[in-house]
PDB file of C-alpha atoms in Angstrom:
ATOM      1  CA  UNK A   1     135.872 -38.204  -1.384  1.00 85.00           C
ATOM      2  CA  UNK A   2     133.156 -35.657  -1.057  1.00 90.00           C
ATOM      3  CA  UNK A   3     130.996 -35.485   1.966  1.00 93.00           C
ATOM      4  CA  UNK A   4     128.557 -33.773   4.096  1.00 96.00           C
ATOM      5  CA  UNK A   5     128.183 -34.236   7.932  1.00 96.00           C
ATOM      6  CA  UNK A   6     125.229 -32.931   9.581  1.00 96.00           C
ATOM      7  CA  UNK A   7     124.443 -33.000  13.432  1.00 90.00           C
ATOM      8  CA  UNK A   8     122.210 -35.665  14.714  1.00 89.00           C
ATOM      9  CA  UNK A   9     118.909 -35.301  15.646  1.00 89.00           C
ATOM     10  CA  UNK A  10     115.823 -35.558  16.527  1.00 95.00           C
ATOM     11  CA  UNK A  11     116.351 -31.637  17.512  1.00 97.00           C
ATOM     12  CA  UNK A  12     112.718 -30.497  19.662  1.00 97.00           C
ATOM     13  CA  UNK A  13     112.097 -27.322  19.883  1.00 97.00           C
ATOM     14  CA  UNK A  14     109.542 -25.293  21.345  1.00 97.00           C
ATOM     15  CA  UNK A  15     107.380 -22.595  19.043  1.00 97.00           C
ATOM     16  CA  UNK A  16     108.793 -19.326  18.162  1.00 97.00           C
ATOM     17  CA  UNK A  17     112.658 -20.923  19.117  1.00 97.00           C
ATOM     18  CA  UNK A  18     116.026 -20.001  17.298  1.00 98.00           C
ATOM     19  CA  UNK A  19     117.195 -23.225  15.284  1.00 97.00           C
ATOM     20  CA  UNK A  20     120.449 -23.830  14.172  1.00 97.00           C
ATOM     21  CA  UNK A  21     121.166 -26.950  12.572  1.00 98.00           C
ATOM     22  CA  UNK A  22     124.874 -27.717  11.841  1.00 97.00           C
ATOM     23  CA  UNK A  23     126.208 -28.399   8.331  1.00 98.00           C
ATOM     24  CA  UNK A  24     129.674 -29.206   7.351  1.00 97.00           C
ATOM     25  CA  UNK A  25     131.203 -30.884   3.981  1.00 97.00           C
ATOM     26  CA  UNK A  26     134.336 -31.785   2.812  1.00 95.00           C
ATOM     27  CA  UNK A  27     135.107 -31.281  -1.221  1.00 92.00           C
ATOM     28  CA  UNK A  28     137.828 -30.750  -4.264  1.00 84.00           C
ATOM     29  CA  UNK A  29     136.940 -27.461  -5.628  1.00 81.00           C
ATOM     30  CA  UNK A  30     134.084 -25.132  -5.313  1.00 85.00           C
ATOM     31  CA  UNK A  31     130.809 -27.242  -4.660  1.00 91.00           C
ATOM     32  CA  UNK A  32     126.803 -25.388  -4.694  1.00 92.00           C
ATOM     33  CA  UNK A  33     125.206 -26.205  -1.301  1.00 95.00           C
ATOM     34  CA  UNK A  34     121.849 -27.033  -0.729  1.00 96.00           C
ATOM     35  CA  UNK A  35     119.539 -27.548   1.772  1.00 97.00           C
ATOM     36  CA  UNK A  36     115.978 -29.714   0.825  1.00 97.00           C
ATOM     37  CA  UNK A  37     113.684 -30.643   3.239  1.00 97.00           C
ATOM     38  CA  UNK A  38     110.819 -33.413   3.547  1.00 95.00           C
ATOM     39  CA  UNK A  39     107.972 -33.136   5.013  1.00 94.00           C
ATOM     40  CA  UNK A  40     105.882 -35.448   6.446  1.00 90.00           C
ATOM     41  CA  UNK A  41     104.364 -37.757   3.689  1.00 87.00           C
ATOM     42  CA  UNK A  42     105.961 -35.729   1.119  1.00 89.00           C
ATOM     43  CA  UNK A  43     109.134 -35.925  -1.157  1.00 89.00           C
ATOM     44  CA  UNK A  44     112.525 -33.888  -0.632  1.00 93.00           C
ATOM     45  CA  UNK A  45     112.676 -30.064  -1.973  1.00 94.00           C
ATOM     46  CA  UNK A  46     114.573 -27.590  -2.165  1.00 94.00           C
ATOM     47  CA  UNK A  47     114.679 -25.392   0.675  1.00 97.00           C
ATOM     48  CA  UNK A  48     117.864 -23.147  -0.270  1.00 97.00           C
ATOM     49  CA  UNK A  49     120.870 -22.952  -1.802  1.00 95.00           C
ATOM     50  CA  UNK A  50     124.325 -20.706  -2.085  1.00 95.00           C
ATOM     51  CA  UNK A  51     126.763 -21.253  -4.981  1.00 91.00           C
ATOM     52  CA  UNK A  52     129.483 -19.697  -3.606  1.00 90.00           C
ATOM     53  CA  UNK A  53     131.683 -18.454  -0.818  1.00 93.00           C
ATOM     54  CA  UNK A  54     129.586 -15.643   1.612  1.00 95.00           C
ATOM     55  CA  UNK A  55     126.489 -16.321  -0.132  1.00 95.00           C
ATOM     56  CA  UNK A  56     123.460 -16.217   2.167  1.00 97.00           C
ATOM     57  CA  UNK A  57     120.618 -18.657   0.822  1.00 97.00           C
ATOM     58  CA  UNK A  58     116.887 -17.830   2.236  1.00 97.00           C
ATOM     59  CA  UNK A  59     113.582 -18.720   1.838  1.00 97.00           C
ATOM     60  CA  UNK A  60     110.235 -19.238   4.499  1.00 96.00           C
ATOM     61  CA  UNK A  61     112.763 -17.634   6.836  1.00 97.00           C
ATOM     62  CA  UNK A  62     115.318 -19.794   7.155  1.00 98.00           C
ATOM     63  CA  UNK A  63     119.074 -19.040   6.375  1.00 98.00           C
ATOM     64  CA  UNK A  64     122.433 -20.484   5.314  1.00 98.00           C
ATOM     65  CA  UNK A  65     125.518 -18.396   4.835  1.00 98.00           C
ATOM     66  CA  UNK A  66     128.065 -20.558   2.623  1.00 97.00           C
ATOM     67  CA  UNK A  67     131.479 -20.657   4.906  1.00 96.00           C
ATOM     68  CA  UNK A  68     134.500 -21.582   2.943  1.00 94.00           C
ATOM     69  CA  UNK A  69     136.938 -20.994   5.789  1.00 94.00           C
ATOM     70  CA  UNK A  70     134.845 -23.247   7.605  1.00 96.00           C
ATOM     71  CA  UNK A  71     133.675 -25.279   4.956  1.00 96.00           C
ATOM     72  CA  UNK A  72     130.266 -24.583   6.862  1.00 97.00           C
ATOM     73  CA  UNK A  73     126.543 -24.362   5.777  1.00 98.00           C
ATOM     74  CA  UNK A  74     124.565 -23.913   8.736  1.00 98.00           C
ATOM     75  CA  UNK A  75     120.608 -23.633   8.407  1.00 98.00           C
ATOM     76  CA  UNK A  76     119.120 -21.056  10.641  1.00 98.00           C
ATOM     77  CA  UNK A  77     115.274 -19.834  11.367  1.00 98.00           C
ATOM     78  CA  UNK A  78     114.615 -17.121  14.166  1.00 97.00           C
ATOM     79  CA  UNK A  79     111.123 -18.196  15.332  1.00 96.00           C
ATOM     80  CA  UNK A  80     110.396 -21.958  14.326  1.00 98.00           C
ATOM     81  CA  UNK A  81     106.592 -23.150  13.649  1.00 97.00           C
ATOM     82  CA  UNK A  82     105.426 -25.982  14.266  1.00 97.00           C
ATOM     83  CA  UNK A  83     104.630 -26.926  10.800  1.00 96.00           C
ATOM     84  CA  UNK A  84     108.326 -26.698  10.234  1.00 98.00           C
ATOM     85  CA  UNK A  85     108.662 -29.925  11.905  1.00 97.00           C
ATOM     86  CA  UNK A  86     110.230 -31.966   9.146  1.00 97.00           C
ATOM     87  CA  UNK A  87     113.855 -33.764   8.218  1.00 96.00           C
ATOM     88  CA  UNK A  88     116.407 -31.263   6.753  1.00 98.00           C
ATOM     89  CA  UNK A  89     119.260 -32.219   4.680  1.00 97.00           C
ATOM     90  CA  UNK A  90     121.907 -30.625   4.028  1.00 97.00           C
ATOM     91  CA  UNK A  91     123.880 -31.379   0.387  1.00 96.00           C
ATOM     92  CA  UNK A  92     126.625 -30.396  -2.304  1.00 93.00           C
ATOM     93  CA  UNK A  93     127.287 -30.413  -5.996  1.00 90.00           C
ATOM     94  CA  UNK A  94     130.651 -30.611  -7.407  1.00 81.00           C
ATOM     95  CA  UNK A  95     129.564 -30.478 -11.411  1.00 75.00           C
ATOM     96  CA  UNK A  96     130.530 -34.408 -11.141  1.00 69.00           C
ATOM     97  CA  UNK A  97     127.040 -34.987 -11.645  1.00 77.00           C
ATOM     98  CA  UNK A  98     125.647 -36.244  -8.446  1.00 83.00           C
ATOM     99  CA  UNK A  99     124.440 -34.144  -5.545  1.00 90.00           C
ATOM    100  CA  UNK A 100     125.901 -35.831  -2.229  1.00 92.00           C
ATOM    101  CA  UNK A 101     123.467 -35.729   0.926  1.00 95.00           C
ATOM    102  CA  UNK A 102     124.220 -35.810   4.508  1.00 96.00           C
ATOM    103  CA  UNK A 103     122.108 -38.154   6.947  1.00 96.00           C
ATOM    104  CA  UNK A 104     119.514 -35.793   7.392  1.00 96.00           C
ATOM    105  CA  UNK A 105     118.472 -34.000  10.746  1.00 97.00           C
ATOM    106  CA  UNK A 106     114.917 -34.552  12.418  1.00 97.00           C
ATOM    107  CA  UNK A 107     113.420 -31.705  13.773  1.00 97.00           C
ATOM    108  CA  UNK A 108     110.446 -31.384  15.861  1.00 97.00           C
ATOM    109  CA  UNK A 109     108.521 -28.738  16.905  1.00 97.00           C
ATOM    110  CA  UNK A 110     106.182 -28.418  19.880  1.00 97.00           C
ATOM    111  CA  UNK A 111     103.496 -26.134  20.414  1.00 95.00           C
TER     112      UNK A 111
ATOM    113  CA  UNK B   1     102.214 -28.653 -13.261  1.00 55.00           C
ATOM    114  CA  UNK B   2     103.122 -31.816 -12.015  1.00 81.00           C
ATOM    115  CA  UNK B   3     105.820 -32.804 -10.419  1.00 92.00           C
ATOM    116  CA  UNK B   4     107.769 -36.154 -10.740  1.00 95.00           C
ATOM    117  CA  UNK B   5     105.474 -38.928 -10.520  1.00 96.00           C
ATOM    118  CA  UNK B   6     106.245 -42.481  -8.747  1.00 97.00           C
ATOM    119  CA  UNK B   7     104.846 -46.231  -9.189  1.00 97.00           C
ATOM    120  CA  UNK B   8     104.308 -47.765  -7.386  1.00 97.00           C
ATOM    121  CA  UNK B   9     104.494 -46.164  -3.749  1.00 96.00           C
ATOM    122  CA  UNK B  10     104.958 -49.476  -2.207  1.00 97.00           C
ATOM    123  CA  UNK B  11     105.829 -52.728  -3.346  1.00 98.00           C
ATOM    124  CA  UNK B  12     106.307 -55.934  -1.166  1.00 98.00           C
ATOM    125  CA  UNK B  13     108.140 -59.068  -2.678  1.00 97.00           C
ATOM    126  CA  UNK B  14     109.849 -62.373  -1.994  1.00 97.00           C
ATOM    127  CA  UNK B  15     113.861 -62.742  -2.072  1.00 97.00           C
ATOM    128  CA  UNK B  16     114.919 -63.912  -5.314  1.00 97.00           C
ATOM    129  CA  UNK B  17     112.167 -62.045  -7.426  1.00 98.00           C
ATOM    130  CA  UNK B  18     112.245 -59.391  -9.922  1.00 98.00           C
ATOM    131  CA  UNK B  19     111.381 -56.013  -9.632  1.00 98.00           C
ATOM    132  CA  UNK B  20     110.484 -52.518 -11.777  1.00 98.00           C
ATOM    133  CA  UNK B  21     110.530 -49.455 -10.442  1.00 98.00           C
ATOM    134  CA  UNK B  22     109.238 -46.626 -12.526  1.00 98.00           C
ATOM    135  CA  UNK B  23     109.710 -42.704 -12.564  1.00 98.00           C
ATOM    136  CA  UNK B  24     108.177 -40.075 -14.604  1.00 97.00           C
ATOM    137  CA  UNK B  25     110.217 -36.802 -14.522  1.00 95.00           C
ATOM    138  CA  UNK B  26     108.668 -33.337 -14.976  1.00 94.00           C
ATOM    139  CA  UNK B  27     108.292 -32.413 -18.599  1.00 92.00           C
ATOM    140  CA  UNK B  28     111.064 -31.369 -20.187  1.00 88.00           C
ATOM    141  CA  UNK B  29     114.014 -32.127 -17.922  1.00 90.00           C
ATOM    142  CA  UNK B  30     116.648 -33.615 -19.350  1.00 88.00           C
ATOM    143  CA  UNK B  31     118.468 -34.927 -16.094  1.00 90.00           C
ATOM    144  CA  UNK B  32     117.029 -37.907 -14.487  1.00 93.00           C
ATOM    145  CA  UNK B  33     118.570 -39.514 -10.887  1.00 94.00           C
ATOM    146  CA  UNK B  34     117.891 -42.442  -8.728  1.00 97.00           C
ATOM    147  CA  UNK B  35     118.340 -42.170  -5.449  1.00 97.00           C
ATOM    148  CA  UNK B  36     118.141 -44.770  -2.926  1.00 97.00           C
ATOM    149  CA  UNK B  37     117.537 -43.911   1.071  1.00 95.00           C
ATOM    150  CA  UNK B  38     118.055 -46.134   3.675  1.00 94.00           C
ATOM    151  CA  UNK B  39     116.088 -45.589   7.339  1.00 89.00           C
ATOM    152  CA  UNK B  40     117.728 -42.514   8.728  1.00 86.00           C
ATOM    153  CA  UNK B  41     119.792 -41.756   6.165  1.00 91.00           C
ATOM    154  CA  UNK B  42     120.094 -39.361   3.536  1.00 93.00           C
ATOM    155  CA  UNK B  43     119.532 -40.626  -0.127  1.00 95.00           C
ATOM    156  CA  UNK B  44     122.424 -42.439  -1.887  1.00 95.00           C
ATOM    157  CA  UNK B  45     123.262 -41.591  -5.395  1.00 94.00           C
ATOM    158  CA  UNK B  46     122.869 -45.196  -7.728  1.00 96.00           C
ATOM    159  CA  UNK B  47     122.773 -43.663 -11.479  1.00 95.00           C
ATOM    160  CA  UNK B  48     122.069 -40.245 -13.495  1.00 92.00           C
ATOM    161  CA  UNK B  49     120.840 -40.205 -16.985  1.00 92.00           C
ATOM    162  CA  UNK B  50     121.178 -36.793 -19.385  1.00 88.00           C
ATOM    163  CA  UNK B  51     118.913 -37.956 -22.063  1.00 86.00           C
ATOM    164  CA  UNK B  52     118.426 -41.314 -22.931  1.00 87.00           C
ATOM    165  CA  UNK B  53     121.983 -42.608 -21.821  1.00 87.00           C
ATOM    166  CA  UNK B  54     123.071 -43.913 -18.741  1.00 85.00           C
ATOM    167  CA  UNK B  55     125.944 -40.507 -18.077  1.00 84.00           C
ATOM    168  CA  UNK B  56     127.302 -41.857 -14.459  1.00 89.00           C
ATOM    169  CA  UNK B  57     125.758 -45.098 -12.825  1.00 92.00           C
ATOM    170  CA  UNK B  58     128.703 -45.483 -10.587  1.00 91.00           C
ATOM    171  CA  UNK B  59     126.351 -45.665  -7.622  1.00 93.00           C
ATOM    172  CA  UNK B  60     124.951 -48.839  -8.619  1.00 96.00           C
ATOM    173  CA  UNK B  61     125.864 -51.743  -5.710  1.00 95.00           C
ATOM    174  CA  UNK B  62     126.255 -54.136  -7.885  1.00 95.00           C
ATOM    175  CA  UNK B  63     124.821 -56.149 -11.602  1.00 96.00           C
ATOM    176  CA  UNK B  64     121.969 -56.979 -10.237  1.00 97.00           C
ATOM    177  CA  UNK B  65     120.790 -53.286 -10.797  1.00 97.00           C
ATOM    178  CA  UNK B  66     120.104 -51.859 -13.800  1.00 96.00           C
ATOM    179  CA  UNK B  67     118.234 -48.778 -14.908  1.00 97.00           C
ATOM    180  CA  UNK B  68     117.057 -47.418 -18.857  1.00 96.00           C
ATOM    181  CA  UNK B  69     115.527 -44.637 -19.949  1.00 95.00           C
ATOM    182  CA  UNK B  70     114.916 -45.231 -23.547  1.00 93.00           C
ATOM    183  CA  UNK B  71     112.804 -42.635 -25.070  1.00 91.00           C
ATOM    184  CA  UNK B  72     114.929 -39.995 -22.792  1.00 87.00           C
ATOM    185  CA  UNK B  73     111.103 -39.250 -20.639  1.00 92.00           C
ATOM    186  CA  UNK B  74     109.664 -42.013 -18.312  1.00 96.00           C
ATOM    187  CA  UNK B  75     112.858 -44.025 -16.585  1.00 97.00           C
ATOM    188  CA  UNK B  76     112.533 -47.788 -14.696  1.00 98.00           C
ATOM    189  CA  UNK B  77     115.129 -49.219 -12.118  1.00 98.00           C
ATOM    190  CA  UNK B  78     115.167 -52.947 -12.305  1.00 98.00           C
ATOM    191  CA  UNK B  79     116.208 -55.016  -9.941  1.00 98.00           C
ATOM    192  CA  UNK B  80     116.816 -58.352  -9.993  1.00 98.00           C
ATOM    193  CA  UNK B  81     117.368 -61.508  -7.740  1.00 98.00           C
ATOM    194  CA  UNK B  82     116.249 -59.100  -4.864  1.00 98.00           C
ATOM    195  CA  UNK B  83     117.676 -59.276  -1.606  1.00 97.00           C
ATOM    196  CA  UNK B  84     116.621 -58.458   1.953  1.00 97.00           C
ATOM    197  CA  UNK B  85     119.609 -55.584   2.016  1.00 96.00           C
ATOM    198  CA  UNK B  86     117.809 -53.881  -0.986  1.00 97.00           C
ATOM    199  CA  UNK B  87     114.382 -52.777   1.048  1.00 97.00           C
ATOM    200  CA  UNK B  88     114.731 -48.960   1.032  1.00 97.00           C
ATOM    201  CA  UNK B  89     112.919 -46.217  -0.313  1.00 97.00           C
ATOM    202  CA  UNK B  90     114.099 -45.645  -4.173  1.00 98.00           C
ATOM    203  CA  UNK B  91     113.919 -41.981  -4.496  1.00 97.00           C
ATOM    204  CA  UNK B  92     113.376 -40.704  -8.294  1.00 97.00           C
ATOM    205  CA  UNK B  93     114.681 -37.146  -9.328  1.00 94.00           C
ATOM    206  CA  UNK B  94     114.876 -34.698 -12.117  1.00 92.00           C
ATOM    207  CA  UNK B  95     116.075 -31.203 -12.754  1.00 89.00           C
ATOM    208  CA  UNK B  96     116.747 -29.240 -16.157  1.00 83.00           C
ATOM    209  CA  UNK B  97     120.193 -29.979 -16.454  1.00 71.00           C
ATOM    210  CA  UNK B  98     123.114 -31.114 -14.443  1.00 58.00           C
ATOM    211  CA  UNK B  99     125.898 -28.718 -14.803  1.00 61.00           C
ATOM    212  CA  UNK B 100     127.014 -25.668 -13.785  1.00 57.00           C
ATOM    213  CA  UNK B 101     126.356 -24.677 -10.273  1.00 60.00           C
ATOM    214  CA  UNK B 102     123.752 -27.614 -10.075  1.00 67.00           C
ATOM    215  CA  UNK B 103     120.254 -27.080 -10.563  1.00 77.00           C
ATOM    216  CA  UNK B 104     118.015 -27.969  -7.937  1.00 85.00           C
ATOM    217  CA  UNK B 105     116.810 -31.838  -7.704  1.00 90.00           C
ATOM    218  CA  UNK B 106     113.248 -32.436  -8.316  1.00 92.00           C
ATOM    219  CA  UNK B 107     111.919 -35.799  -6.086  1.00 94.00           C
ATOM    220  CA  UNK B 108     109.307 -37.648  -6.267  1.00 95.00           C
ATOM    221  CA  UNK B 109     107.486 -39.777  -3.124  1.00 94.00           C
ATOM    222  CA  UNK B 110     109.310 -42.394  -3.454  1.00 96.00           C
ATOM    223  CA  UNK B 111     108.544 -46.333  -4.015  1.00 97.00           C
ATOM    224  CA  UNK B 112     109.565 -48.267  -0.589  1.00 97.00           C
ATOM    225  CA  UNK B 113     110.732 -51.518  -1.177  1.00 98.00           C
ATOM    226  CA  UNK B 114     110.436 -54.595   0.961  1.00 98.00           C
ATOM    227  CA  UNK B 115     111.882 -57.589   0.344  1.00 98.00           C
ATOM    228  CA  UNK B 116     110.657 -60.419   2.404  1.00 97.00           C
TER     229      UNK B 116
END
């Protein structure tokens, strides 16, 4: 069936580091992909999201370029902050109705 | 405008009781989803509703889940007969519709569950 895999954290980083935080999925067809993110005390949203192959998602200055040869969706930032310290998830849509969601990857940021 | 509201935020009970979990979705989204998310994991998908009906609730574990959403607006999981394995966090969602290339989820906080 449909799945996401995500690297495991916690990922620590110091301020103004390059993240990269590892995304991969397995589906039938063409699936969206999504990346929300929670802060602390606060519910998942949407960070960004490509709906198909060689789209770039972006927003706050991160980025995900949708892989289909690699059925990859890796999030990137150049220069982290430390309020980006949060759990990221990565996730997929398929038009079956439910949006699947990998196991989520702490990050940490120090100052 | 707000955003999809949660009740309660926490609830504690005993194995064996009953439980209600309710959601209120952002005004005028048709989709609704519960989500349920275990300690590091990412949320689980239990049931979607387009409108009032129940359109895939394949997610549910088992019968003593259930879920309604009968005026198509404010939704409650129920739970029944609760069980230690069933403390999580129930995550409630909604977005505008559910096709296409997917629109974005809406969350709420979340109710955490603990059964004792």
């Amino acid at each position: 069936g449909d799945s996401v895999t995500q690297m495991e954290g916690p990922v620590t980083l110091s301020e103004e580091a390059f993240l990269t935080i590892n995304c991969t999925y397995t589906a039938t067809g063409y699936p969206s992909l999504f990346w929300y993110v929670q802060y602390p005390g606060e519910g998942l949203q949407l960070l960004l999201k490509a709906t198909k192959a060689d789209d770039k998602g972006s927003n706050k200055g991160f980025e995900a370029t949708y892989r289909k040869e690699t059925t990859s969706f890796h999030l990137e930032k150049g220069s982290v902050q430390v309020s980006d310290s949060a759990v990221y998830f990565c996730a997929l849509y398929t038009g079956g109705f439910k949006t699947i969601f990998g196991a989520g990857t702490r990050l940490f940021v120090k100052a | 405008g707000a955003g999809v509201s949660q009740t309660p935020s926490n609830k504690v009970t005993e194995k064996g009781k009953y439980v209600e979990l309710r959601c209120d979705p952002i005004s005028g989204h048709t989709a609704l989803y519960w989500y349920r998310q275990s300690l590091g994991q990412g949320p689980e998908f239990l049931i979607y509703f387009q409108g009032t009906g129940a359109a895939d609730d394949s997610g549910l574990p088992n019968d003593r889940f259930f879920a309604v959403r009968p005026e198509g607006s404010v939704s409650t999981l129920k739970i029944q007969r609760t069980e230690r394995g069933d403390s999580a966090v129930y995550l409630c969602a909604s977005s505008l519709n559910a096709r296409g290339e997917g629109s974005p989820l809406h969350f709420g906080n979340g109710t955490r569950l603990t059964v004792t």
